[in-house]
PDB file of C-alpha atoms in Angstrom:
ATOM      1  CA  MET T   7      55.074  88.684 129.712  1.00 56.00           C
ATOM      2  CA  LYS T   8      57.729  90.277 131.914  1.00 88.00           C
ATOM      3  CA  PRO T   9      56.898  93.512 133.788  1.00 88.00           C
ATOM      4  CA  ALA T  10      59.316  95.639 131.737  1.00 91.00           C
ATOM      5  CA  GLU T  11      57.877  94.346 128.489  1.00 92.00           C
ATOM      6  CA  LYS T  12      54.306  94.821 129.679  1.00 91.00           C
ATOM      7  CA  LEU T  13      55.028  98.388 130.698  1.00 92.00           C
ATOM      8  CA  ALA T  14      56.760  99.156 127.387  1.00 92.00           C
ATOM      9  CA  GLU T  15      53.771  97.712 125.539  1.00 92.00           C
ATOM     10  CA  HIS T  16      51.443  99.831 127.672  1.00 91.00           C
ATOM     11  CA  TRP T  17      53.273 103.045 126.722  1.00 92.00           C
ATOM     12  CA  ALA T  18      53.554 102.047 123.061  1.00 91.00           C
ATOM     13  CA  ASP T  19      49.847 101.178 122.957  1.00 85.00           C
ATOM     14  CA  SER T  20      48.938 104.481 124.578  1.00 75.00           C
ATOM     15  CA  ALA T  21      50.904 106.176 121.792  1.00 59.00           C
ATOM     16  CA  HIS T  22      48.488 104.615 119.324  1.00 51.00           C
ATOM     17  CA  GLY T  23      45.431 105.217 121.473  1.00 50.00           C
ATOM     18  CA  SER T  24      44.646 101.527 121.937  1.00 53.00           C
ATOM     19  CA  GLY T  25      45.602 101.121 125.622  1.00 51.00           C
ATOM     20  CA  SER T  26      46.691  97.631 126.598  1.00 50.00           C
ATOM     21  CA  GLU T  27      45.638  95.554 129.566  1.00 60.00           C
ATOM     22  CA  ALA T  28      45.863  97.122 133.011  1.00 69.00           C
ATOM     23  CA  VAL T  29      49.461  97.660 134.074  1.00 78.00           C
ATOM     24  CA  ASP T  30      50.837  99.051 137.313  1.00 82.00           C
ATOM     25  CA  ILE T  31      52.730 102.034 135.921  1.00 83.00           C
ATOM     26  CA  ASN T  32      54.200 102.719 139.358  1.00 84.00           C
ATOM     27  CA  ALA T  33      55.865  99.297 139.640  1.00 84.00           C
ATOM     28  CA  ILE T  34      58.929 100.818 137.985  1.00 90.00           C
ATOM     29  CA  ASP T  35      59.608 102.783 141.181  1.00 87.00           C
ATOM     30  CA  LYS T  36      60.828  99.555 142.795  1.00 90.00           C
ATOM     31  CA  TRP T  37      62.892  98.286 139.866  1.00 93.00           C
ATOM     32  CA  HIS T  38      66.646  97.908 139.774  1.00 93.00           C
ATOM     33  CA  THR T  39      68.565  99.875 137.165  1.00 93.00           C
ATOM     34  CA  TYR T  40      68.988  96.848 134.887  1.00 94.00           C
ATOM     35  CA  GLN T  41      65.186  96.419 134.804  1.00 94.00           C
ATOM     36  CA  THR T  42      64.692 100.067 133.873  1.00 94.00           C
ATOM     37  CA  LEU T  43      67.289  99.688 131.125  1.00 96.00           C
ATOM     38  CA  HIS T  44      65.500  96.611 129.795  1.00 95.00           C
ATOM     39  CA  PHE T  45      62.224  98.554 129.802  1.00 95.00           C
ATOM     40  CA  LEU T  46      63.779 101.470 127.888  1.00 96.00           C
ATOM     41  CA  ASP T  47      65.420  99.077 125.425  1.00 96.00           C
ATOM     42  CA  LYS T  48      62.002  97.530 124.766  1.00 95.00           C
ATOM     43  CA  LEU T  49      60.405 100.960 124.388  1.00 95.00           C
ATOM     44  CA  LEU T  50      63.091 101.882 121.858  1.00 95.00           C
ATOM     45  CA  THR T  51      62.021  98.981 119.627  1.00 95.00           C
ATOM     46  CA  TYR T  52      58.608 100.536 118.971  1.00 93.00           C
ATOM     47  CA  GLU T  53      58.347 102.403 115.691  1.00 88.00           C
ATOM     48  CA  LYS T  54      56.709 105.627 116.827  1.00 91.00           C
ATOM     49  CA  LEU T  55      55.702 107.249 120.107  1.00 93.00           C
ATOM     50  CA  SER T  56      53.683 110.449 120.040  1.00 93.00           C
ATOM     51  CA  HIS T  57      54.805 113.672 121.665  1.00 94.00           C
ATOM     52  CA  LYS T  58      51.736 113.417 123.888  1.00 94.00           C
ATOM     53  CA  THR T  59      52.869 109.990 125.074  1.00 93.00           C
ATOM     54  CA  LEU T  60      56.460 111.137 125.659  1.00 95.00           C
ATOM     55  CA  THR T  61      55.269 114.192 127.573  1.00 95.00           C
ATOM     56  CA  ALA T  62      53.086 111.990 129.779  1.00 93.00           C
ATOM     57  CA  PHE T  63      55.993 109.565 130.203  1.00 93.00           C
ATOM     58  CA  ALA T  64      58.424 112.320 131.253  1.00 93.00           C
ATOM     59  CA  LYS T  65      55.875 113.654 133.723  1.00 93.00           C
ATOM     60  CA  GLU T  66      55.150 110.190 135.158  1.00 92.00           C
ATOM     61  CA  TYR T  67      58.815 109.188 135.408  1.00 93.00           C
ATOM     62  CA  PRO T  68      60.977 112.252 136.088  1.00 91.00           C
ATOM     63  CA  PHE T  69      63.579 109.922 137.595  1.00 91.00           C
ATOM     64  CA  ILE T  70      64.102 108.631 134.048  1.00 93.00           C
ATOM     65  CA  SER T  71      63.811 111.845 132.058  1.00 89.00           C
ATOM     66  CA  GLU T  72      65.924 113.842 134.546  1.00 90.00           C
ATOM     67  CA  THR T  73      68.350 111.158 135.737  1.00 92.00           C
ATOM     68  CA  HIS T  74      72.102 111.479 136.131  1.00 93.00           C
ATOM     69  CA  ASN T  75      72.616 107.779 135.327  1.00 95.00           C
ATOM     70  CA  ALA T  76      74.422 107.797 131.973  1.00 96.00           C
ATOM     71  CA  GLU T  77      73.019 104.456 130.799  1.00 97.00           C
ATOM     72  CA  ILE T  78      69.447 105.573 131.426  1.00 96.00           C
ATOM     73  CA  ARG T  79      70.149 109.014 129.922  1.00 97.00           C
ATOM     74  CA  LEU T  80      71.514 107.368 126.783  1.00 97.00           C
ATOM     75  CA  ARG T  81      68.444 105.235 126.233  1.00 97.00           C
ATOM     76  CA  TRP T  82      65.963 107.990 127.079  1.00 97.00           C
ATOM     77  CA  SER T  83      67.813 110.310 124.696  1.00 97.00           C
ATOM     78  CA  GLN T  84      67.714 107.697 121.933  1.00 97.00           C
ATOM     79  CA  ILE T  85      63.952 107.355 122.424  1.00 96.00           C
ATOM     80  CA  THR T  86      63.367 111.099 122.293  1.00 96.00           C
ATOM     81  CA  LEU T  87      65.622 111.570 119.255  1.00 96.00           C
ATOM     82  CA  LYS T  88      63.968 108.697 117.413  1.00 95.00           C
ATOM     83  CA  ASN T  89      60.605 110.371 117.985  1.00 94.00           C
ATOM     84  CA  ASN T  90      61.795 113.940 117.318  1.00 94.00           C
ATOM     85  CA  TYR T  91      60.737 114.984 120.833  1.00 95.00           C
ATOM     86  CA  SER T  92      62.323 118.435 120.960  1.00 95.00           C
ATOM     87  CA  PRO T  93      61.308 119.275 124.568  1.00 96.00           C
ATOM     88  CA  ASP T  94      64.086 116.882 125.644  1.00 96.00           C
ATOM     89  CA  PHE T  95      66.763 118.388 123.400  1.00 97.00           C
ATOM     90  CA  PRO T  96      68.130 120.615 126.237  1.00 96.00           C
ATOM     91  CA  ASN T  97      68.697 117.481 128.365  1.00 96.00           C
ATOM     92  CA  ILE T  98      70.514 115.792 125.475  1.00 97.00           C
ATOM     93  CA  ARG T  99      72.631 118.907 124.908  1.00 97.00           C
ATOM     94  CA  ARG T 100      73.529 118.971 128.610  1.00 96.00           C
ATOM     95  CA  PHE T 101      74.391 115.247 128.562  1.00 97.00           C
ATOM     96  CA  LEU T 102      76.695 115.644 125.568  1.00 97.00           C
ATOM     97  CA  ASN T 103      78.324 118.676 127.204  1.00 96.00           C
ATOM     98  CA  GLU T 104      78.863 116.863 130.508  1.00 95.00           C
ATOM     99  CA  GLN T 105      80.672 113.852 129.101  1.00 92.00           C
ATOM    100  CA  GLY T 106      82.516 112.876 125.970  1.00 93.00           C
ATOM    101  CA  LYS T 107      82.716 109.131 126.234  1.00 96.00           C
ATOM    102  CA  GLN T 108      82.458 107.357 122.912  1.00 97.00           C
ATOM    103  CA  LYS T 109      80.092 104.829 124.521  1.00 97.00           C
ATOM    104  CA  TYR T 110      77.432 107.531 124.945  1.00 97.00           C
ATOM    105  CA  THR T 111      78.343 110.169 122.386  1.00 97.00           C
ATOM    106  CA  VAL T 112      78.530 108.134 119.175  1.00 97.00           C
ATOM    107  CA  PRO T 113      75.189 106.291 119.633  1.00 97.00           C
ATOM    108  CA  LEU T 114      73.433 109.614 120.174  1.00 97.00           C
ATOM    109  CA  TYR T 115      74.896 111.114 117.025  1.00 97.00           C
ATOM    110  CA  ARG T 116      73.943 107.947 115.138  1.00 96.00           C
ATOM    111  CA  ALA T 117      70.395 108.439 116.393  1.00 95.00           C
ATOM    112  CA  MET T 118      70.503 112.074 115.276  1.00 96.00           C
ATOM    113  CA  VAL T 119      71.600 111.060 111.774  1.00 94.00           C
ATOM    114  CA  GLN T 120      68.349 109.082 111.486  1.00 92.00           C
ATOM    115  CA  GLY T 121      66.240 112.052 112.616  1.00 90.00           C
ATOM    116  CA  SER T 122      64.392 114.911 110.993  1.00 91.00           C
ATOM    117  CA  ALA T 123      65.878 118.142 109.662  1.00 92.00           C
ATOM    118  CA  GLU T 124      65.270 119.658 113.121  1.00 93.00           C
ATOM    119  CA  VAL T 125      67.298 116.856 114.721  1.00 94.00           C
ATOM    120  CA  HIS T 126      70.061 117.306 112.124  1.00 94.00           C
ATOM    121  CA  ALA T 127      70.298 121.020 112.942  1.00 95.00           C
ATOM    122  CA  PHE T 128      70.395 120.140 116.632  1.00 96.00           C
ATOM    123  CA  ALA T 129      73.224 117.653 116.007  1.00 96.00           C
ATOM    124  CA  GLU T 130      75.295 120.265 114.162  1.00 96.00           C
ATOM    125  CA  SER T 131      74.672 122.814 116.921  1.00 97.00           C
ATOM    126  CA  VAL T 132      75.661 120.473 119.742  1.00 97.00           C
ATOM    127  CA  PHE T 133      78.723 119.244 117.887  1.00 97.00           C
ATOM    128  CA  SER T 134      79.949 122.796 117.284  1.00 97.00           C
ATOM    129  CA  GLU T 135      79.678 123.348 121.065  1.00 97.00           C
ATOM    130  CA  THR T 136      81.322 120.118 122.188  1.00 97.00           C
ATOM    131  CA  GLN T 137      83.876 119.137 119.550  1.00 96.00           C
ATOM    132  CA  ALA T 138      86.806 120.797 121.338  1.00 96.00           C
ATOM    133  CA  GLN T 139      86.255 118.711 124.466  1.00 96.00           C
ATOM    134  CA  LEU T 140      85.998 115.386 122.631  1.00 96.00           C
ATOM    135  CA  HIS T 141      88.907 112.997 122.258  1.00 96.00           C
ATOM    136  CA  VAL T 142      90.183 113.116 118.687  1.00 97.00           C
ATOM    137  CA  ASN T 143      88.980 109.543 117.953  1.00 97.00           C
ATOM    138  CA  VAL T 144      85.480 110.299 119.253  1.00 97.00           C
ATOM    139  CA  ARG T 145      85.409 113.577 117.340  1.00 97.00           C
ATOM    140  CA  ASP T 146      86.406 111.786 114.124  1.00 97.00           C
ATOM    141  CA  LYS T 147      83.627 109.220 114.577  1.00 97.00           C
ATOM    142  CA  VAL T 148      81.075 111.973 115.159  1.00 97.00           C
ATOM    143  CA  VAL T 149      82.283 113.799 112.043  1.00 96.00           C
ATOM    144  CA  ARG T 150      81.770 110.595 110.047  1.00 95.00           C
ATOM    145  CA  CYS T 151      78.260 110.267 111.520  1.00 94.00           C
ATOM    146  CA  LEU T 152      77.401 113.843 110.613  1.00 94.00           C
ATOM    147  CA  LYS T 153      78.559 113.273 107.040  1.00 93.00           C
ATOM    148  CA  GLU T 154      75.906 110.553 106.764  1.00 88.00           C
ATOM    149  CA  MET T 155      73.082 113.034 107.358  1.00 81.00           C
ATOM    150  CA  LYS T 156      70.906 113.538 104.326  1.00 66.00           C
ATOM    151  CA  PRO T 157      69.826 117.057 103.398  1.00 61.00           C
ATOM    152  CA  ALA T 158      66.138 117.720 103.995  1.00 52.00           C
ATOM    153  CA  GLY T 159      63.916 116.520 101.182  1.00 47.00           C
ATOM    154  CA  LYS T 160      66.323 113.884  99.836  1.00 45.00           C
TER     155      LYS T 160
END
């Protein structure tokens, strides 16, 4: 198994309390960006990560959770939205305020559409803040995404 996949499995297993084979969790410090992206892509494939696991992850890898690299920010944000990890919502809000590229904005709103009622409220709040700075085509796509959100309990 490749190092990125092993590390993703380690974090996913720790989310379920099973703990996989010994993995050097610090090996990521020496990785190139494309390896980190592969790792985050693998982590995103896991169904559920606990808030405890995500908190430990953010503490262990602040260079991921606090990065300025847009590709890494996108994937980390998708992971936190998928798992309703609200401590990272301020970072996502900041990211969406700092840029308006369709490449990053639309996938995050698509992730928010799949989230909980709390994530839906967050999506509406961020969109009301950022819609004026978005290109009209990006804004229209986000509006279409937001229309797909289901009311709580349905």
